[in-house]
Amino acid sequence: MLNYLYQEQNWQAQMSDLITDPLELLEILELSVDQLLSGAILASQQFKLRVPRAFVKKMDIGNPLDPLLLQVLPHHLELEEHKGFVTDPLGEEQANQIPGVLHKYKSRFLLTLTGACAVHCRYCFRRHFPYQENLPKSEDWLNIKNYLEAHSEINEVILSGGDPLTLSNRKLALWIERLESLKQIKILRIHSRVPIVIPERIDEELVSLLKNSRLRVILVVHSNHPAELDDLTCSKLSYLAKQNILVLNQAVLLKGVNDSAQTLVDLSQRLFEAQILPYYLHVLDKVKGAHHFDLGAEKIDQIYKDVLASLPGYLVPKLVREVAGENNKTPLFGVTTF
Ligand SMILES: *Cc1c(COP(=O)(O)O)cnc(C)c1O
Ligand code: SF4
């Protein structure tokens, strides 16, 4: 029990000690302040720097182009306007009927219980999404329940974000219990980047909560680069897999971060060592401020071809884009019309 308490404090202590000052981040990495052109400070005011120390430890000291650093450090290029890059590329504001709920795909239902993330990823489409006004309160459960019951085709609830694993185990337990009370719900899916940036989040209490649920539990983590998967992270995630929790990974293809077939091959192999299967490789959402991560169709095609040629099928993530208004993620490669 003492051990639980220690770990619980440990991840929560990490959550309350995040790095939010770009200058501090550069100092830890022994990088010069010149890395930050003036616009970067403004960019960080629009979408704050936010990164756990445990994630910074996985970065290379003295490397301004470290692929993990590039995902979190505010950049002056974020201020540029580019045609087609907008604040709500997925039209999510419209899909929102009950606070915190998104039901776009037939059998599954996305529930956002918190707007908070442990890390702010510069490419994220949620950087402009107004979640704070839009979270379910306890009394909204009745509406959610009614909605689910009126849509018997829904058998899976996805906790997404924000990042659901920034919630306490107690709060998660409450929502899981509510979902378990509905017979139609068979699968609980959790989409989270927290295990990658604060692996201690996978504490005993969380593991026992998930493994004792009536629901089939799937954890979809979000790792873009093999350097994110150090030994602690891998051992925490393979431990979950050993408890019969399916662990999958989704990544985003990002210029300067993981835009080579070799990096993606290494990522898949590292995931597999940790008993995680690659699930999706997302093409960047065209969100305002993320244009400098965009690769262009030709380059994406070439990289993905090389990945296909290098890995067994079960280690190749599906290359997809999310298209507003579509009924599913849109596959981007090898789609033949018969
Ligand atoms: C991505 C997404 C899902 C999950 O899609 P899968 O293809 O089942 O992984 C569900 N709902 C919404 C709104 C989504 O954006
Ligand atoms: S929702 Fe995911 S990708 Fe977006 S900022 Fe949060 S952790 Fe990063």
mmCIF file with all atom_site columns, N, CA and C in Angstrom, residues 248-291:
data_model
loop_
_atom_site.group_PDB
_atom_site.id
_atom_site.type_symbol
_atom_site.label_atom_id
_atom_site.label_alt_id
_atom_site.label_comp_id
_atom_site.label_asym_id
_atom_site.label_entity_id
_atom_site.label_seq_id
_atom_site.pdbx_PDB_ins_code
_atom_site.Cartn_x
_atom_site.Cartn_y
_atom_site.Cartn_z
_atom_site.occupancy
_atom_site.B_iso_or_equiv
_atom_site.pdbx_formal_charge
_atom_site.auth_seq_id
_atom_site.auth_comp_id
_atom_site.auth_asym_id
_atom_site.auth_atom_id
_atom_site.pdbx_PDB_model_num
ATOM 1   N N  . LEU A 1 248 ? -1.972 -0.402 -27.885 1.00 0.00 ? 248 LEU A N  1
ATOM 2   C CA . LEU A 1 248 ? -1.702 -0.021 -29.276 1.00 0.00 ? 248 LEU A CA 1
ATOM 3   C C  . LEU A 1 248 ? -1.013 1.337  -29.274 1.00 0.00 ? 248 LEU A C  1
ATOM 4   N N  . ASN A 1 249 ? -0.414 1.681  -30.409 1.00 0.00 ? 249 ASN A N  1
ATOM 5   C CA . ASN A 1 249 ? 0.206  3.005  -30.495 1.00 0.00 ? 249 ASN A CA 1
ATOM 6   C C  . ASN A 1 249 ? -0.309 3.756  -31.711 1.00 0.00 ? 249 ASN A C  1
ATOM 7   N N  . GLN A 1 250 ? -0.541 5.044  -31.533 1.00 0.00 ? 250 GLN A N  1
ATOM 8   C CA . GLN A 1 250 ? -0.742 5.888  -32.703 1.00 0.00 ? 250 GLN A CA 1
ATOM 9   C C  . GLN A 1 250 ? 0.341  6.954  -32.734 1.00 0.00 ? 250 GLN A C  1
ATOM 10  N N  . ALA A 1 251 ? 0.771  7.249  -33.953 1.00 0.00 ? 251 ALA A N  1
ATOM 11  C CA . ALA A 1 251 ? 1.819  8.249  -34.142 1.00 0.00 ? 251 ALA A CA 1
ATOM 12  C C  . ALA A 1 251 ? 1.338  9.257  -35.174 1.00 0.00 ? 251 ALA A C  1
ATOM 13  N N  . VAL A 1 252 ? 1.993  10.386 -35.204 1.00 0.00 ? 252 VAL A N  1
ATOM 14  C CA . VAL A 1 252 ? 1.727  11.385 -36.229 1.00 0.00 ? 252 VAL A CA 1
ATOM 15  C C  . VAL A 1 252 ? 3.017  11.550 -37.026 1.00 0.00 ? 252 VAL A C  1
ATOM 16  N N  . LEU A 1 253 ? 2.882  11.569 -38.333 1.00 0.00 ? 253 LEU A N  1
ATOM 17  C CA . LEU A 1 253 ? 4.055  11.729 -39.190 1.00 0.00 ? 253 LEU A CA 1
ATOM 18  C C  . LEU A 1 253 ? 4.415  13.211 -39.239 1.00 0.00 ? 253 LEU A C  1
ATOM 19  N N  . LEU A 1 254 ? 5.621  13.530 -38.772 1.00 0.00 ? 254 LEU A N  1
ATOM 20  C CA . LEU A 1 254 ? 5.986  14.929 -38.567 1.00 0.00 ? 254 LEU A CA 1
ATOM 21  C C  . LEU A 1 254 ? 7.350  15.245 -39.172 1.00 0.00 ? 254 LEU A C  1
ATOM 22  N N  . LYS A 1 255 ? 7.394  16.279 -39.967 1.00 0.00 ? 255 LYS A N  1
ATOM 23  C CA . LYS A 1 255 ? 8.653  16.728 -40.569 1.00 0.00 ? 255 LYS A CA 1
ATOM 24  C C  . LYS A 1 255 ? 9.652  17.086 -39.468 1.00 0.00 ? 255 LYS A C  1
ATOM 25  N N  . GLY A 1 256 ? 10.847 16.582 -39.601 1.00 0.00 ? 256 GLY A N  1
ATOM 26  C CA . GLY A 1 256 ? 11.904 16.894 -38.641 1.00 0.00 ? 256 GLY A CA 1
ATOM 27  C C  . GLY A 1 256 ? 11.891 15.997 -37.419 1.00 0.00 ? 256 GLY A C  1
ATOM 28  N N  . VAL A 1 257 ? 10.816 15.231 -37.239 1.00 0.00 ? 257 VAL A N  1
ATOM 29  C CA . VAL A 1 257 ? 10.690 14.412 -36.027 1.00 0.00 ? 257 VAL A CA 1
ATOM 30  C C  . VAL A 1 257 ? 10.836 12.913 -36.355 1.00 0.00 ? 257 VAL A C  1
ATOM 31  N N  . ASN A 1 258 ? 10.017 12.449 -37.275 1.00 0.00 ? 258 ASN A N  1
ATOM 32  C CA . ASN A 1 258 ? 10.043 11.009 -37.598 1.00 0.00 ? 258 ASN A CA 1
ATOM 33  C C  . ASN A 1 258 ? 9.844  10.788 -39.091 1.00 0.00 ? 258 ASN A C  1
ATOM 34  N N  . ASP A 1 259 ? 10.374 11.720 -39.901 1.00 0.00 ? 259 ASP A N  1
ATOM 35  C CA . ASP A 1 259 ? 10.124 11.655 -41.341 1.00 0.00 ? 259 ASP A CA 1
ATOM 36  C C  . ASP A 1 259 ? 11.170 10.819 -42.071 1.00 0.00 ? 259 ASP A C  1
ATOM 37  N N  . SER A 1 260 ? 11.453 9.637  -41.542 1.00 0.00 ? 260 SER A N  1
ATOM 38  C CA . SER A 1 260 ? 12.283 8.695  -42.297 1.00 0.00 ? 260 SER A CA 1
ATOM 39  C C  . SER A 1 260 ? 11.753 7.294  -42.038 1.00 0.00 ? 260 SER A C  1
ATOM 40  N N  . ALA A 1 261 ? 11.863 6.456  -43.067 1.00 0.00 ? 261 ALA A N  1
ATOM 41  C CA . ALA A 1 261 ? 11.360 5.094  -42.925 1.00 0.00 ? 261 ALA A CA 1
ATOM 42  C C  . ALA A 1 261 ? 12.101 4.387  -41.797 1.00 0.00 ? 261 ALA A C  1
ATOM 43  N N  . GLN A 1 262 ? 13.398 4.627  -41.686 1.00 0.00 ? 262 GLN A N  1
ATOM 44  C CA . GLN A 1 262 ? 14.176 3.920  -40.661 1.00 0.00 ? 262 GLN A CA 1
ATOM 45  C C  . GLN A 1 262 ? 13.672 4.249  -39.253 1.00 0.00 ? 262 GLN A C  1
ATOM 46  N N  . THR A 1 263 ? 13.360 5.526  -39.012 1.00 0.00 ? 263 THR A N  1
ATOM 47  C CA . THR A 1 263 ? 12.847 5.917  -37.694 1.00 0.00 ? 263 THR A CA 1
ATOM 48  C C  . THR A 1 263 ? 11.530 5.197  -37.399 1.00 0.00 ? 263 THR A C  1
ATOM 49  N N  . LEU A 1 264 ? 10.675 5.114  -38.408 1.00 0.00 ? 264 LEU A N  1
ATOM 50  C CA . LEU A 1 264 ? 9.376  4.467  -38.194 1.00 0.00 ? 264 LEU A CA 1
ATOM 51  C C  . LEU A 1 264 ? 9.522  2.959  -38.018 1.00 0.00 ? 264 LEU A C  1
ATOM 52  N N  . VAL A 1 265 ? 10.476 2.386  -38.721 1.00 0.00 ? 265 VAL A N  1
ATOM 53  C CA . VAL A 1 265 ? 10.750 0.953  -38.559 1.00 0.00 ? 265 VAL A CA 1
ATOM 54  C C  . VAL A 1 265 ? 11.262 0.704  -37.136 1.00 0.00 ? 265 VAL A C  1
ATOM 55  N N  . ASP A 1 266 ? 12.204 1.532  -36.706 1.00 0.00 ? 266 ASP A N  1
ATOM 56  C CA . ASP A 1 266 ? 12.726 1.397  -35.335 1.00 0.00 ? 266 ASP A CA 1
ATOM 57  C C  . ASP A 1 266 ? 11.611 1.572  -34.306 1.00 0.00 ? 266 ASP A C  1
ATOM 58  N N  . LEU A 1 267 ? 10.724 2.520  -34.573 1.00 0.00 ? 267 LEU A N  1
ATOM 59  C CA . LEU A 1 267 ? 9.607  2.758  -33.653 1.00 0.00 ? 267 LEU A CA 1
ATOM 60  C C  . LEU A 1 267 ? 8.742  1.503  -33.542 1.00 0.00 ? 267 LEU A C  1
ATOM 61  N N  . SER A 1 268 ? 8.359  0.934  -34.671 1.00 0.00 ? 268 SER A N  1
ATOM 62  C CA . SER A 1 268 ? 7.514  -0.268 -34.649 1.00 0.00 ? 268 SER A CA 1
ATOM 63  C C  . SER A 1 268 ? 8.203  -1.411 -33.919 1.00 0.00 ? 268 SER A C  1
ATOM 64  N N  . GLN A 1 269 ? 9.495  -1.575 -34.163 1.00 0.00 ? 269 GLN A N  1
ATOM 65  C CA . GLN A 1 269 ? 10.196 -2.699 -33.531 1.00 0.00 ? 269 GLN A CA 1
ATOM 66  C C  . GLN A 1 269 ? 10.320 -2.487 -32.026 1.00 0.00 ? 269 GLN A C  1
ATOM 67  N N  . ARG A 1 270 ? 10.568 -1.274 -31.645 1.00 0.00 ? 270 ARG A N  1
ATOM 68  C CA . ARG A 1 270 ? 10.666 -0.959 -30.218 1.00 0.00 ? 270 ARG A CA 1
ATOM 69  C C  . ARG A 1 270 ? 9.301  -1.178 -29.534 1.00 0.00 ? 270 ARG A C  1
ATOM 70  N N  . LEU A 1 271 ? 8.241  -0.742 -30.199 1.00 0.00 ? 271 LEU A N  1
ATOM 71  C CA . LEU A 1 271 ? 6.896  -0.953 -29.664 1.00 0.00 ? 271 LEU A CA 1
ATOM 72  C C  . LEU A 1 271 ? 6.641  -2.443 -29.458 1.00 0.00 ? 271 LEU A C  1
ATOM 73  N N  . PHE A 1 272 ? 7.015  -3.211 -30.457 1.00 0.00 ? 272 PHE A N  1
ATOM 74  C CA . PHE A 1 272 ? 6.753  -4.649 -30.391 1.00 0.00 ? 272 PHE A CA 1
ATOM 75  C C  . PHE A 1 272 ? 7.503  -5.289 -29.226 1.00 0.00 ? 272 PHE A C  1
ATOM 76  N N  . GLU A 1 273 ? 8.718  -4.824 -28.981 1.00 0.00 ? 273 GLU A N  1
ATOM 77  C CA . GLU A 1 273 ? 9.476  -5.328 -27.825 1.00 0.00 ? 273 GLU A CA 1
ATOM 78  C C  . GLU A 1 273 ? 8.713  -5.083 -26.532 1.00 0.00 ? 273 GLU A C  1
ATOM 79  N N  . ALA A 1 274 ? 7.950  -4.000 -26.506 1.00 0.00 ? 274 ALA A N  1
ATOM 80  C CA . ALA A 1 274 ? 7.179  -3.669 -25.306 1.00 0.00 ? 274 ALA A CA 1
ATOM 81  C C  . ALA A 1 274 ? 5.751  -4.219 -25.381 1.00 0.00 ? 274 ALA A C  1
ATOM 82  N N  . GLN A 1 275 ? 5.508  -5.149 -26.301 1.00 0.00 ? 275 GLN A N  1
ATOM 83  C CA . GLN A 1 275 ? 4.202  -5.796 -26.470 1.00 0.00 ? 275 GLN A CA 1
ATOM 84  C C  . GLN A 1 275 ? 3.110  -4.825 -26.915 1.00 0.00 ? 275 GLN A C  1
ATOM 85  N N  . ILE A 1 276 ? 3.515  -3.823 -27.668 1.00 0.00 ? 276 ILE A N  1
ATOM 86  C CA . ILE A 1 276 ? 2.561  -2.841 -28.200 1.00 0.00 ? 276 ILE A CA 1
ATOM 87  C C  . ILE A 1 276 ? 2.523  -3.005 -29.719 1.00 0.00 ? 276 ILE A C  1
ATOM 88  N N  . LEU A 1 277 ? 1.319  -2.940 -30.274 1.00 0.00 ? 277 LEU A N  1
ATOM 89  C CA . LEU A 1 277 ? 1.228  -2.999 -31.730 1.00 0.00 ? 277 LEU A CA 1
ATOM 90  C C  . LEU A 1 277 ? 0.975  -1.608 -32.293 1.00 0.00 ? 277 LEU A C  1
ATOM 91  N N  . PRO A 1 278 ? 1.618  -1.297 -33.417 1.00 0.00 ? 278 PRO A N  1
ATOM 92  C CA . PRO A 1 278 ? 1.327  -0.030 -34.077 1.00 0.00 ? 278 PRO A CA 1
ATOM 93  C C  . PRO A 1 278 ? -0.095 -0.061 -34.635 1.00 0.00 ? 278 PRO A C  1
ATOM 94  N N  . TYR A 1 279 ? -0.811 1.030  -34.486 1.00 0.00 ? 279 TYR A N  1
ATOM 95  C CA . TYR A 1 279 ? -2.212 1.082  -34.911 1.00 0.00 ? 279 TYR A CA 1
ATOM 96  C C  . TYR A 1 279 ? -2.343 2.079  -36.061 1.00 0.00 ? 279 TYR A C  1
ATOM 97  N N  . TYR A 1 280 ? -2.244 3.359  -35.755 1.00 0.00 ? 280 TYR A N  1
ATOM 98  C CA . TYR A 1 280 ? -2.372 4.369  -36.800 1.00 0.00 ? 280 TYR A CA 1
ATOM 99  C C  . TYR A 1 280 ? -1.094 5.184  -36.944 1.00 0.00 ? 280 TYR A C  1
ATOM 100 N N  . LEU A 1 281 ? -0.838 5.561  -38.192 1.00 0.00 ? 281 LEU A N  1
ATOM 101 C CA . LEU A 1 281 ? 0.133  6.617  -38.470 1.00 0.00 ? 281 LEU A CA 1
ATOM 102 C C  . LEU A 1 281 ? -0.671 7.743  -39.112 1.00 0.00 ? 281 LEU A C  1
ATOM 103 N N  . HIS A 1 282 ? -0.856 8.807  -38.346 1.00 0.00 ? 282 HIS A N  1
ATOM 104 C CA . HIS A 1 282 ? -1.704 9.898  -38.821 1.00 0.00 ? 282 HIS A CA 1
ATOM 105 C C  . HIS A 1 282 ? -0.897 10.879 -39.653 1.00 0.00 ? 282 HIS A C  1
ATOM 106 N N  . VAL A 1 283 ? -1.511 11.316 -40.727 1.00 0.00 ? 283 VAL A N  1
ATOM 107 C CA . VAL A 1 283 ? -0.977 12.461 -41.432 1.00 0.00 ? 283 VAL A CA 1
ATOM 108 C C  . VAL A 1 283 ? -1.384 13.699 -40.628 1.00 0.00 ? 283 VAL A C  1
ATOM 109 N N  . LEU A 1 284 ? -0.530 14.682 -40.613 1.00 0.00 ? 284 LEU A N  1
ATOM 110 C CA . LEU A 1 284 ? -0.778 15.905 -39.847 1.00 0.00 ? 284 LEU A CA 1
ATOM 111 C C  . LEU A 1 284 ? -2.154 16.506 -40.158 1.00 0.00 ? 284 LEU A C  1
ATOM 112 N N  . ASP A 1 285 ? -2.870 16.871 -39.123 1.00 0.00 ? 285 ASP A N  1
ATOM 113 C CA . ASP A 1 285 ? -4.095 17.651 -39.325 1.00 0.00 ? 285 ASP A CA 1
ATOM 114 C C  . ASP A 1 285 ? -3.696 19.083 -39.680 1.00 0.00 ? 285 ASP A C  1
ATOM 115 N N  . LYS A 1 286 ? -4.441 19.660 -40.609 1.00 0.00 ? 286 LYS A N  1
ATOM 116 C CA . LYS A 1 286 ? -4.046 21.006 -41.063 1.00 0.00 ? 286 LYS A CA 1
ATOM 117 C C  . LYS A 1 286 ? -4.514 22.053 -40.078 1.00 0.00 ? 286 LYS A C  1
ATOM 118 N N  . VAL A 1 287 ? -3.797 22.095 -38.980 1.00 0.00 ? 287 VAL A N  1
ATOM 119 C CA . VAL A 1 287 ? -4.165 23.030 -37.940 1.00 0.00 ? 287 VAL A CA 1
ATOM 120 C C  . VAL A 1 287 ? -3.239 24.243 -38.010 1.00 0.00 ? 287 VAL A C  1
ATOM 121 N N  . LYS A 1 288 ? -3.840 25.406 -37.801 1.00 0.00 ? 288 LYS A N  1
ATOM 122 C CA . LYS A 1 288 ? -3.091 26.657 -37.820 1.00 0.00 ? 288 LYS A CA 1
ATOM 123 C C  . LYS A 1 288 ? -1.923 26.579 -36.831 1.00 0.00 ? 288 LYS A C  1
ATOM 124 N N  . GLY A 1 289 ? -0.734 26.906 -37.294 1.00 0.00 ? 289 GLY A N  1
ATOM 125 C CA . GLY A 1 289 ? 0.436  26.895 -36.419 1.00 0.00 ? 289 GLY A CA 1
ATOM 126 C C  . GLY A 1 289 ? 1.299  25.647 -36.568 1.00 0.00 ? 289 GLY A C  1
ATOM 127 N N  . ALA A 1 290 ? 0.832  24.664 -37.359 1.00 0.00 ? 290 ALA A N  1
ATOM 128 C CA . ALA A 1 290 ? 1.577  23.397 -37.461 1.00 0.00 ? 290 ALA A CA 1
ATOM 129 C C  . ALA A 1 290 ? 2.141  23.157 -38.860 1.00 0.00 ? 290 ALA A C  1
ATOM 130 N N  . HIS A 1 291 ? 2.069  24.186 -39.702 1.00 0.00 ? 291 HIS A N  1
ATOM 131 C CA . HIS A 1 291 ? 2.477  24.011 -41.102 1.00 0.00 ? 291 HIS A CA 1
ATOM 132 C C  . HIS A 1 291 ? 3.915  23.508 -41.241 1.00 0.00 ? 291 HIS A C  1
#
